[in-house]
Tab-separated table of C-alpha atoms and ligand atoms in Angstrom:
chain	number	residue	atom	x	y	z
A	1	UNK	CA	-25.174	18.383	-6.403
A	2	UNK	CA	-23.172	15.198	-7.069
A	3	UNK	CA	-23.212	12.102	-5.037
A	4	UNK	CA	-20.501	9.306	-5.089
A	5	UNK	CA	-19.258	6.619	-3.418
A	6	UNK	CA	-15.652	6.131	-3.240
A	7	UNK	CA	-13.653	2.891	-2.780
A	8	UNK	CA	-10.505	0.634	-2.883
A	9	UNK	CA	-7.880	-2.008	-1.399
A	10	UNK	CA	-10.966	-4.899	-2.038
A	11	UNK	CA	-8.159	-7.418	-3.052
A	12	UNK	CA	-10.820	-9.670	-4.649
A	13	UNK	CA	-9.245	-13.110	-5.168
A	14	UNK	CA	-7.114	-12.805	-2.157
A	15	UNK	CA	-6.690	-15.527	0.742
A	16	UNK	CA	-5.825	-18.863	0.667
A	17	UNK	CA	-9.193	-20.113	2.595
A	18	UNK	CA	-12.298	-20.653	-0.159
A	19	UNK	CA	-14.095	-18.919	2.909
A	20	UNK	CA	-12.208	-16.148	3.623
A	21	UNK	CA	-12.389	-15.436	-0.391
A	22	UNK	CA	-16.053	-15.474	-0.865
A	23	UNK	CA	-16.450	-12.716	2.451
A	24	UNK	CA	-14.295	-10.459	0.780
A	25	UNK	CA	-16.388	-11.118	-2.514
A	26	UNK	CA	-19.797	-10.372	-0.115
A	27	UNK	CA	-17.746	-7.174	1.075
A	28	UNK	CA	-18.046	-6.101	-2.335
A	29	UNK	CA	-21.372	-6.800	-3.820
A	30	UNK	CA	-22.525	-5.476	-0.183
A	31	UNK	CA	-21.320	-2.036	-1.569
A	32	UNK	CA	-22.488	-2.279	-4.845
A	33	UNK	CA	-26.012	-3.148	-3.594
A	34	UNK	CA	-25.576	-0.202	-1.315
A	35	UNK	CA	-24.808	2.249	-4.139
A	36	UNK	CA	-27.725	0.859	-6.226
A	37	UNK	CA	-30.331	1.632	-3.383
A	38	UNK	CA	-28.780	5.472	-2.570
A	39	UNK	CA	-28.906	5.855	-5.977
A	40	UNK	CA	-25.282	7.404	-6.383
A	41	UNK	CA	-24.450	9.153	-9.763
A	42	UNK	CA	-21.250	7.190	-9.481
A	43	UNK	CA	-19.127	5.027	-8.326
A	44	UNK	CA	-14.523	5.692	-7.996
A	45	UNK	CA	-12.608	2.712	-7.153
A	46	UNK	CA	-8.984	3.955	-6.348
A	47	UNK	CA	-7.267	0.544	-7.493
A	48	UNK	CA	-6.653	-2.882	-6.038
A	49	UNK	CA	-10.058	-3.822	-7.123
A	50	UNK	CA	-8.149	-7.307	-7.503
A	51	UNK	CA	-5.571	-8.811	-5.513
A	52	UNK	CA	-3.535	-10.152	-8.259
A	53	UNK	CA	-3.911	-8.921	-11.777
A	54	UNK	CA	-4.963	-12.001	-13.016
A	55	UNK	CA	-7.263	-13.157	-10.758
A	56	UNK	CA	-9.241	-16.499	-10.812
A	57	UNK	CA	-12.041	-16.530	-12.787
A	58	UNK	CA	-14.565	-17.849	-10.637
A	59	UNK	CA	-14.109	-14.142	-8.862
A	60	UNK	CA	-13.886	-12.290	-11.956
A	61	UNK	CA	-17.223	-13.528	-13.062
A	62	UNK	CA	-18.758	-12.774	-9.540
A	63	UNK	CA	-17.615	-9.414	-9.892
A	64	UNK	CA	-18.143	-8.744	-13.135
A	65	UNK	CA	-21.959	-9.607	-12.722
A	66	UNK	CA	-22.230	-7.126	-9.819
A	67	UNK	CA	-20.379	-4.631	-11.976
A	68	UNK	CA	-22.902	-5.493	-14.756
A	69	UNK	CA	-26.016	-4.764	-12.236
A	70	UNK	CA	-24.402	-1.371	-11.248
A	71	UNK	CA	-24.107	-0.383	-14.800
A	72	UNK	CA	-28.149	-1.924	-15.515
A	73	UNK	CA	-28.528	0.722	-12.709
A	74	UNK	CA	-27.158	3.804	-14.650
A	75	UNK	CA	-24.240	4.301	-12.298
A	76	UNK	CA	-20.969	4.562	-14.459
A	77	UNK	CA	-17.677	3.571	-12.009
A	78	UNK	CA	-14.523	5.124	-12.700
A	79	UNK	CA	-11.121	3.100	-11.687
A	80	UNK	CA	-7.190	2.978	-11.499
A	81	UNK	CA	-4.759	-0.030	-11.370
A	82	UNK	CA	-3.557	-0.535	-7.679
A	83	UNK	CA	-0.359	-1.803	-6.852
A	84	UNK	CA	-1.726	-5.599	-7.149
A	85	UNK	CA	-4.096	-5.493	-10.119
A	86	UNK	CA	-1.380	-4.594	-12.391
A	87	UNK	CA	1.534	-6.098	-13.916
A	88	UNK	CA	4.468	-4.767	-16.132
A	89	UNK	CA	3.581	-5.793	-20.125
A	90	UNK	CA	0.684	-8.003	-18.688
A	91	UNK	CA	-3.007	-7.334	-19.464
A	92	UNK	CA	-4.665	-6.815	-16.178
A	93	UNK	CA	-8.443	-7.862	-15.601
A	94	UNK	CA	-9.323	-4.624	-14.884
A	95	UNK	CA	-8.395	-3.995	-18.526
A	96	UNK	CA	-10.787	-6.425	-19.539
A	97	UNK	CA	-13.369	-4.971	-17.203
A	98	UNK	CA	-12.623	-1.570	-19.137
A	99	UNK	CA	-12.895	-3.365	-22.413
A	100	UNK	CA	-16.393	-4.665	-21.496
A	101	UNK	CA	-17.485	-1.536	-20.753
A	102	UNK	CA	-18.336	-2.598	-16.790
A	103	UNK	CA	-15.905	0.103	-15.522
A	104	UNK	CA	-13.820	2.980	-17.204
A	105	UNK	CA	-10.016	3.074	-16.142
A	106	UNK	CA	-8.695	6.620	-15.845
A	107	UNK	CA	-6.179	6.724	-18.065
A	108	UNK	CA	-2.443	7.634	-17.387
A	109	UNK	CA	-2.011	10.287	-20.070
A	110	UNK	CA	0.858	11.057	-22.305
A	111	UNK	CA	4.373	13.011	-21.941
A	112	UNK	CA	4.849	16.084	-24.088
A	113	UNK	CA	7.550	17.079	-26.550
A	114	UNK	CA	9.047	18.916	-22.955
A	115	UNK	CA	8.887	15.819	-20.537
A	116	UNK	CA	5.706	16.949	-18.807
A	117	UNK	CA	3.133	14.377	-18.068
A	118	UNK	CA	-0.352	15.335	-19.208
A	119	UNK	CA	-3.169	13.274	-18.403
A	120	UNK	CA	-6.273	12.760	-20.202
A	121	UNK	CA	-9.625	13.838	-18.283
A	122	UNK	CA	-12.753	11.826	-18.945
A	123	UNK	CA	-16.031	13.295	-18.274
A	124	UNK	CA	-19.371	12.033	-16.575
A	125	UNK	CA	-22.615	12.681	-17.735
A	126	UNK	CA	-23.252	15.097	-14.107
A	127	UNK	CA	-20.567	17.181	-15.421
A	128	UNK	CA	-17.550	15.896	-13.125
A	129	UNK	CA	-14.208	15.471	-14.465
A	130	UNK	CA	-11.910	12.685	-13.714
A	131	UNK	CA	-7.918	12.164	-13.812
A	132	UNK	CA	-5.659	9.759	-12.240
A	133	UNK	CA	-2.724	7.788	-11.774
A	134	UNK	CA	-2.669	4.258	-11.966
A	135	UNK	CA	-0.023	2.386	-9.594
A	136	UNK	CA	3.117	0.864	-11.200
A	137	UNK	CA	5.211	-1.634	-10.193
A	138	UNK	CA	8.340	-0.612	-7.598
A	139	UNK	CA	6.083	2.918	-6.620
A	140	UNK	CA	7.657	4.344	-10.604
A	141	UNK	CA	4.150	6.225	-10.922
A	142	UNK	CA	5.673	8.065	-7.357
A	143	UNK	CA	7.933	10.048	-10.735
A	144	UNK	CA	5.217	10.305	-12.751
A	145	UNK	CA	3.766	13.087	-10.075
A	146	UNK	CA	7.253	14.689	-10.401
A	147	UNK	CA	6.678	14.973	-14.170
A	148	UNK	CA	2.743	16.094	-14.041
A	149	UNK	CA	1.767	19.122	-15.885
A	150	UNK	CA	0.035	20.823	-13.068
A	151	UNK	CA	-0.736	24.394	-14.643
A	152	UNK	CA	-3.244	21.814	-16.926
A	153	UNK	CA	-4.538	19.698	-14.422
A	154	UNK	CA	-5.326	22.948	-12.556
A	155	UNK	CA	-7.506	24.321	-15.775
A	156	UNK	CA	-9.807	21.972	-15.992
A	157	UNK	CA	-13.612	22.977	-14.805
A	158	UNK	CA	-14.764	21.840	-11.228
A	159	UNK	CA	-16.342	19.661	-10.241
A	160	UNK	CA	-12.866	17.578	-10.925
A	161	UNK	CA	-11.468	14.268	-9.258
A	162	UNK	CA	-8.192	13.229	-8.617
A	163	UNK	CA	-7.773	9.222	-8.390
A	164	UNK	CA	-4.455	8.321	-7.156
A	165	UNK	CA	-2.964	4.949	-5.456
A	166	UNK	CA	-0.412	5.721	-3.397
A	167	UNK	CA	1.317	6.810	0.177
A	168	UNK	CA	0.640	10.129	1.523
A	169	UNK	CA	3.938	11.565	3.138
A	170	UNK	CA	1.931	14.044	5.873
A	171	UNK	CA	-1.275	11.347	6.653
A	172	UNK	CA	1.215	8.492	6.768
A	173	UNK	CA	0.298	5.856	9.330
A	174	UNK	CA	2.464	4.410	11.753
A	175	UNK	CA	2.480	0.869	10.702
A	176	UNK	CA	3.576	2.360	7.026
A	177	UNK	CA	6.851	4.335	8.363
A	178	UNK	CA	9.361	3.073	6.538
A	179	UNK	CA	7.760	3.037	2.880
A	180	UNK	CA	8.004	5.306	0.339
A	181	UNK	CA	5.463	8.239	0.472
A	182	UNK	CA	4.293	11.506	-1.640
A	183	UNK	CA	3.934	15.050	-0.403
A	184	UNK	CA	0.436	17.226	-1.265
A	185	UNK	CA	2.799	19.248	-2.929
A	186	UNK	CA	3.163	17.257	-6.213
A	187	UNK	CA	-0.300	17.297	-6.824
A	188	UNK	CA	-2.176	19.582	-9.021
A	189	UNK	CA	-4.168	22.255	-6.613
A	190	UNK	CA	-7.739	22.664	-6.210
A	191	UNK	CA	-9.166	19.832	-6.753
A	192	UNK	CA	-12.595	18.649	-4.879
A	193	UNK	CA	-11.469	14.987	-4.491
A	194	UNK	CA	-8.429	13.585	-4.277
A	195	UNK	CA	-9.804	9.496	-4.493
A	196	UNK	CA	-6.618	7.620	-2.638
A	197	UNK	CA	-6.475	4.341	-2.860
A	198	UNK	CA	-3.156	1.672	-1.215
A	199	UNK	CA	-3.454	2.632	2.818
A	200	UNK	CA	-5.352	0.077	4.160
A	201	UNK	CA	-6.334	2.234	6.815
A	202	UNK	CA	-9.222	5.248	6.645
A	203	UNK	CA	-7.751	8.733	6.598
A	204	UNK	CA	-9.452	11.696	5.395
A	205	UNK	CA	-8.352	15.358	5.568
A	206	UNK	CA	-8.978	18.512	4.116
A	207	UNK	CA	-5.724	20.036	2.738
A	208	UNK	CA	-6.241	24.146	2.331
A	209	UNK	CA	-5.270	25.271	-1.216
A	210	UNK	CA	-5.630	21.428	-2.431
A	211	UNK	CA	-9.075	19.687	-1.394
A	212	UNK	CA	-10.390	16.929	0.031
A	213	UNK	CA	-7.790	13.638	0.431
A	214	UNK	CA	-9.488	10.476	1.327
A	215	UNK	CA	-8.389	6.823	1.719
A	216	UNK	CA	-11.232	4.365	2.635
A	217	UNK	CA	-9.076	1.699	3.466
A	218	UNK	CA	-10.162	-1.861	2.778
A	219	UNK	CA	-13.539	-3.037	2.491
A	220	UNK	CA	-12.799	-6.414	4.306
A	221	UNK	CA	-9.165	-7.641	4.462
A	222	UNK	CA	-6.112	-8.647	2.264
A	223	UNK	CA	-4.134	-10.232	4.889
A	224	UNK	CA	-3.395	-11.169	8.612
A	225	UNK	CA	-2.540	-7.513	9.569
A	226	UNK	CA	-6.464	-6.169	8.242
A	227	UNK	CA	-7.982	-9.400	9.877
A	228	UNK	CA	-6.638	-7.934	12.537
A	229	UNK	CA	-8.048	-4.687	12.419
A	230	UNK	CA	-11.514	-6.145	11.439
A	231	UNK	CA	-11.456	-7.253	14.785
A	232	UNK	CA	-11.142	-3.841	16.474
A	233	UNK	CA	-12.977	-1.448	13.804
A	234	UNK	CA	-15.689	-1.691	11.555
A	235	UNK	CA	-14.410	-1.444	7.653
A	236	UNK	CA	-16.348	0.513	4.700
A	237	UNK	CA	-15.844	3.185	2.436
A	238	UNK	CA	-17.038	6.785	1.826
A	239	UNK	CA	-20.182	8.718	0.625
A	240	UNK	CA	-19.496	11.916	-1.012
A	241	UNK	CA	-21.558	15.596	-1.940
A	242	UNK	CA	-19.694	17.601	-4.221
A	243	UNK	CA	-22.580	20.792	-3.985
A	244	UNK	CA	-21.692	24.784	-3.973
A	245	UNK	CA	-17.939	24.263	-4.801
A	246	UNK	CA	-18.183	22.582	-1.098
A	247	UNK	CA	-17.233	18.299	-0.567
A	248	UNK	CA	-18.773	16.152	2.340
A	249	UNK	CA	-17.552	12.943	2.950
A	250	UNK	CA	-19.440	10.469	5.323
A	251	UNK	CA	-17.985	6.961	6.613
A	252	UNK	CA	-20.327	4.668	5.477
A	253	UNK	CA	-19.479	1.196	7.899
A	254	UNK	CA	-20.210	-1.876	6.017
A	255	UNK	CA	-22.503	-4.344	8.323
A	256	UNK	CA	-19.716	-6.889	8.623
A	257	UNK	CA	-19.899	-10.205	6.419
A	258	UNK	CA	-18.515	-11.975	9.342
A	259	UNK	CA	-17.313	-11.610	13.444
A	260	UNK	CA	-13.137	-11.710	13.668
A	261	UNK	CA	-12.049	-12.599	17.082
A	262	UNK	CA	-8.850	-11.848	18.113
A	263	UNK	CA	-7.053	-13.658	21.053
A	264	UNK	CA	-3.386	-12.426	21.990
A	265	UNK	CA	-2.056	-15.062	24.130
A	266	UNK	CA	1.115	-14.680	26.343
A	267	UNK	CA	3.092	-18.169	27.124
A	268	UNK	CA	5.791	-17.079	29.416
A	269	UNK	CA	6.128	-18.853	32.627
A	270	UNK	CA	2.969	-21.677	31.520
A	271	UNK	CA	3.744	-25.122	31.104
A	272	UNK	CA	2.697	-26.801	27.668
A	273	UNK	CA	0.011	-28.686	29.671
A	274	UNK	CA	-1.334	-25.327	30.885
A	275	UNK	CA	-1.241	-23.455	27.605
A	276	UNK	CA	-2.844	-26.384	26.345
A	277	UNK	CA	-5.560	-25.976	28.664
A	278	UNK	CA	-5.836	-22.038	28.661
A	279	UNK	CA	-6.142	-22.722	24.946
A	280	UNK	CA	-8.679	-24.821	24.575
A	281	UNK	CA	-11.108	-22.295	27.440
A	282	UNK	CA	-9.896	-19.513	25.581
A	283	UNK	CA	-11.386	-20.663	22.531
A	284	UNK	CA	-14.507	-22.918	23.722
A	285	UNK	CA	-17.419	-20.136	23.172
A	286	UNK	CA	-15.906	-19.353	19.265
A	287	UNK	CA	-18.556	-20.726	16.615
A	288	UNK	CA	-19.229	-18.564	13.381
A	289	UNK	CA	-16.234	-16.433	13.382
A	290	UNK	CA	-12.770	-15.550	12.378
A	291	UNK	CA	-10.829	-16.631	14.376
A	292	UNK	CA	-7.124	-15.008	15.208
A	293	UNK	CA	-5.110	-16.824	17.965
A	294	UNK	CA	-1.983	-14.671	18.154
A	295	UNK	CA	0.075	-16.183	20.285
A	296	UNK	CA	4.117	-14.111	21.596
A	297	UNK	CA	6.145	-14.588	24.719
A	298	UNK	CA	9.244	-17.312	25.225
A	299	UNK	CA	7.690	-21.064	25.322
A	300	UNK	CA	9.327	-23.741	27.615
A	301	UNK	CA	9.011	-26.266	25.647
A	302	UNK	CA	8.117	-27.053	22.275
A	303	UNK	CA	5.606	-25.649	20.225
A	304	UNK	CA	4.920	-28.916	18.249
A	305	UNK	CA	3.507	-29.818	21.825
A	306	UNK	CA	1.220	-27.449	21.546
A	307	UNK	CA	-2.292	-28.750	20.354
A	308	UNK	CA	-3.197	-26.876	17.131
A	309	UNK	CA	-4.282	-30.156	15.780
A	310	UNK	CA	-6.858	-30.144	18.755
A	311	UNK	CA	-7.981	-26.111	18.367
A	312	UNK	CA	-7.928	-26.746	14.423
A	313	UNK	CA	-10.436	-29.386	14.149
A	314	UNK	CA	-12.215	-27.925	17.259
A	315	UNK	CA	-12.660	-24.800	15.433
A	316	UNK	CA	-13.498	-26.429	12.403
A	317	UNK	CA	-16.614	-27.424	13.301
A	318	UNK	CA	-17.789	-24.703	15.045
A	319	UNK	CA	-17.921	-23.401	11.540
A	320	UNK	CA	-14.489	-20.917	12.434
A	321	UNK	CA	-12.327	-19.960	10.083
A	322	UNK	CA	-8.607	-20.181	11.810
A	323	UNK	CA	-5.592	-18.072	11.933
A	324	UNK	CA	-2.301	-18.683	13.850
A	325	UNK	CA	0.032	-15.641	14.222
A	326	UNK	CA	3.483	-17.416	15.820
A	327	UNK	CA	5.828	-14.815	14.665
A	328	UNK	CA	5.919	-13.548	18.372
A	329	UNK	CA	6.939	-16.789	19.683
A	330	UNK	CA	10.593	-16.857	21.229
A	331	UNK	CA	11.785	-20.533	21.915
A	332	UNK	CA	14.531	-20.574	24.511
A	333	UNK	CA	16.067	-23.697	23.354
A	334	UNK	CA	17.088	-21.403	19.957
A	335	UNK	CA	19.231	-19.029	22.549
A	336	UNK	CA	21.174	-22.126	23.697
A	337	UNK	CA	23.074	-23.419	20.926
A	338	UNK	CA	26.635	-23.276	21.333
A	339	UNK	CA	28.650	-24.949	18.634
A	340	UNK	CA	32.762	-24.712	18.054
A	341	UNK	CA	33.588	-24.785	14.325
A	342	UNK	CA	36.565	-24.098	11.804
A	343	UNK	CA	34.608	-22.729	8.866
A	344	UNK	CA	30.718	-21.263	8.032
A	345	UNK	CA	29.450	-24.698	6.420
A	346	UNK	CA	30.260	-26.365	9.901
A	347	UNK	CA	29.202	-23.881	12.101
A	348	UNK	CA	25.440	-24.283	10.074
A	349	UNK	CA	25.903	-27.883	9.790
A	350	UNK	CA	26.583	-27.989	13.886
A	351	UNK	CA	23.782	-25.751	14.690
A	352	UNK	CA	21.398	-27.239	12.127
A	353	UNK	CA	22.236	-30.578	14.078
A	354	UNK	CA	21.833	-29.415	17.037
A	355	UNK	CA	18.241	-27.722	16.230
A	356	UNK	CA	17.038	-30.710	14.979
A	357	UNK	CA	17.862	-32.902	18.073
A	358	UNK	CA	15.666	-30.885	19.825
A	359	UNK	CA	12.703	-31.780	17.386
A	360	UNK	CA	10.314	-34.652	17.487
A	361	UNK	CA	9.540	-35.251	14.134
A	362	UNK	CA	12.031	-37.039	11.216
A	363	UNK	CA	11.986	-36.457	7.580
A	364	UNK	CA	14.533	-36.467	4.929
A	365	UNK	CA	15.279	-33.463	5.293
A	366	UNK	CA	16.933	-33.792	8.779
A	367	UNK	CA	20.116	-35.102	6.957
A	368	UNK	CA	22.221	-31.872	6.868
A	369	UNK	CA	23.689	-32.818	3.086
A	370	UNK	CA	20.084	-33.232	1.530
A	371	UNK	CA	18.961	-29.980	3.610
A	372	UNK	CA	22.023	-27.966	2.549
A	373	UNK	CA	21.403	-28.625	-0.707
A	374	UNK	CA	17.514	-27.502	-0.461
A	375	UNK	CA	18.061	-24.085	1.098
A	376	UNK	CA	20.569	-23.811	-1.936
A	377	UNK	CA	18.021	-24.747	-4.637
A	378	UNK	CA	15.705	-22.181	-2.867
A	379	UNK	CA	18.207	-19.686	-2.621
A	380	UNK	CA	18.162	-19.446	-6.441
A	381	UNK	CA	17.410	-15.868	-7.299
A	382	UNK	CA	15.218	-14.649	-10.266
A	383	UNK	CA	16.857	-14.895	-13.584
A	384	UNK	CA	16.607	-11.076	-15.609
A	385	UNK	CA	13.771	-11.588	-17.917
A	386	UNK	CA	12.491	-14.504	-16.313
A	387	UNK	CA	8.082	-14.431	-15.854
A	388	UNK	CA	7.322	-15.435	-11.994
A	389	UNK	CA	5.447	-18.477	-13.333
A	390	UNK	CA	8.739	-20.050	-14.998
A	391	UNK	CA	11.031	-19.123	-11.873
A	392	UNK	CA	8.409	-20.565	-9.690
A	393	UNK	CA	8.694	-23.650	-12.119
A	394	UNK	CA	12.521	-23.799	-11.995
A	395	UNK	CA	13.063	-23.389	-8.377
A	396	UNK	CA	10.201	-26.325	-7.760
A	397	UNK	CA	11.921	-28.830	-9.665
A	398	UNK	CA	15.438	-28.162	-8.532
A	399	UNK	CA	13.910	-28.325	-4.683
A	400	UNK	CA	12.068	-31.986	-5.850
A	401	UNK	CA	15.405	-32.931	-6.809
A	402	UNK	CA	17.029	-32.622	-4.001
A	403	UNK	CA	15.440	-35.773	-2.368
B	1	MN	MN1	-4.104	-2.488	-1.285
């Protein structure tokens, strides 16, 4: 009998907020310490260990000592890139971590003299074998399935593992419809894990002929959207038996580093003065928490009337850690413009005009020449061969110009 824990989707180094950053971090050692208690014989981590592939090192070298205190605990982890820790021609940090010895990347494998893909198994002490394929930029490992030598893959001895960081076309959630997704059929049969890793929401199901196909989901939250489910279900990741050619996989729930609160907040009909006040109620028994004011509807008014300033440093020290979701705002003034005009450039200039009438604050940017020639500098697309850091660069210095 084998025992395992299976993760992915931490995103360390993600978020903006210091605080937000170091709960995600918790999230993560949390885990760790939980594998070194239950004694696991090892640990998979289906990619996007990291959020970016070169993360700051502050969170490397908080992870890397709780890596470190896994491996002074005997328990070897096994990993893929995700879609974020990796970058085309880059090295990634969890290269380094594979360098160090902290954690073993499954590696990608080779293509034969006939254009199949083989991929190279490593082996665990407990006798399991593991394979995988690491995410790649624009879904290109999606081909790489296409390409796989399956009559291989489906030679090697069980107990076998499958890591894989991807979209599964028949488990598909909702929320990922429109993206880009892979059928069981492209995978090699019979294996007793298939270790997902990339939907950040918990799926697991037994496909006959194939095996066991698990996503864990996050273990705290990347973004806005998994705040927002932190606040209606409890996040974790999954506790496996491989024993008599037979796989059990149990839910573990993390015990949350932190409350989220989530507030969804209508403003049609309400004055300013009473969404002001609503507001402020709403809010007044927050303190500890993660806080997600979401607000939609159509506002009569405007929303720099509404007091975020007020809620901010109100939540602030109540020790809350804030989030505003406006995108479901409509503002009915933005239905109202009507402008004549002889060309494009003065139909924007009119309605850019017009728009800012309506706003209370001034800035140099208010002048429609200086503005027009901002959005332009922004507009600037990505030069072929161009790194991120240099665009990013570029288009900074032609925006500061435009002042
Ligand atoms: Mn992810």
């Amino acid at each position: 009998m084998v025992k395992f824990v299976h993760f992915a989707d931490v995103h360390l180094g993600a978020f903006r907020d210091k605080r937000l950053r170091e709960l995600n971090l918790n999230a993560f050692e949390k885990t760790i310490d939980y594998c070194i208690e239950n004694k696991v014989d090892f640990v998979v981590i289906a990619g996007d260990l990291f959020d970016i592939a070169v993360p700051e090192l502050e969170v490397v070298k908080k992870a890397a000592a709780k890596l470190l205190q896994l491996k002074n605990a005997g328990i070897d982890c096994f990993a893929i890139y995700g879609s974020h820790d990796y970058t085309p021609g880059q090295t990634s940090v969890v290269d380094v971590l594979n360098a160090s010895g902290l954690l073993t990347k499954v590696s990608d494998g080779y293509y034969s003299d006939d254009g199949k893909l083989c991929l190279n198994a490593c082996k665990h002490s407990s006798g399991v074998s593991f394979v995988g394929i690491s995410a790649r930029a624009k879904s290109i490992d999606s081909s790489y399935f296409g390409d796989l030598d399956l009559a291989s893959l489906e030679k090697i001895p069980n107990p076998k593992i499958f890591l894989f960081h991807n979209t599964l076309a028949e488990t598909k959630p909702d929320f990922l419809a429109g993206v880009a997704s892979l059928p069981f059929s492209v995978f090699p049969k019979g294996f007793d894990y298939y270790a997902g890793g990339h939907v950040h929401e918990k799926t697991n199901v037994v496909e006959p002929g194939y095996g066991r196909f698990v996503f864990p989901g996050p273990l705290f939250a990347a973004d806005y959207r998994d705040l927002e489910e932190l606040a209606k279900h409890s996040t974790g990741f999954f506790l496996v038996e491989l024993k008599n050619n037979e796989s059990f996989a149990e839910f573990v729930e993390l015990n949350r580093v932190c409350r989220v609160e989530l507030f969804d907040y209508s403003v049609t009909g309400k004055s300013v003065s009473r969404i002001n006040d609503d507001l402020a109620s709403l809010l007044s028994r927050c303190s500890d928490s993660v806080v997600l004011l979401k607000l939609s509807g159509l506002l009569d008014g405007n929303v720099s009337e509404i007091n975020f300033d007020f809620i901010r440093s109100f939540l602030e020290e109540k020790k809350c850690i804030f989030y505003l979701n406006r995108n479901a705002l409509e503002k009915q003034s933005l239905d109202r413009v009507r402008v004549p005009f002889s060309s494009k450039r003065e139909a924007e200039e009119k309605v850019f005009k017009e728009l800012v009438s309506q706003q209370s604050f001034s800035s140099e940017l208010t002048a429609p020449d200086k503005a027009f020639a901002f959005f332009e500098a922004l507009k600037q697309p990505l030069v072929e061969g161009e790194s991120k850091k240099d665009y990013e660069s570029r288009i900074v210095s032609a925006g500061l110009k435009c002042f």
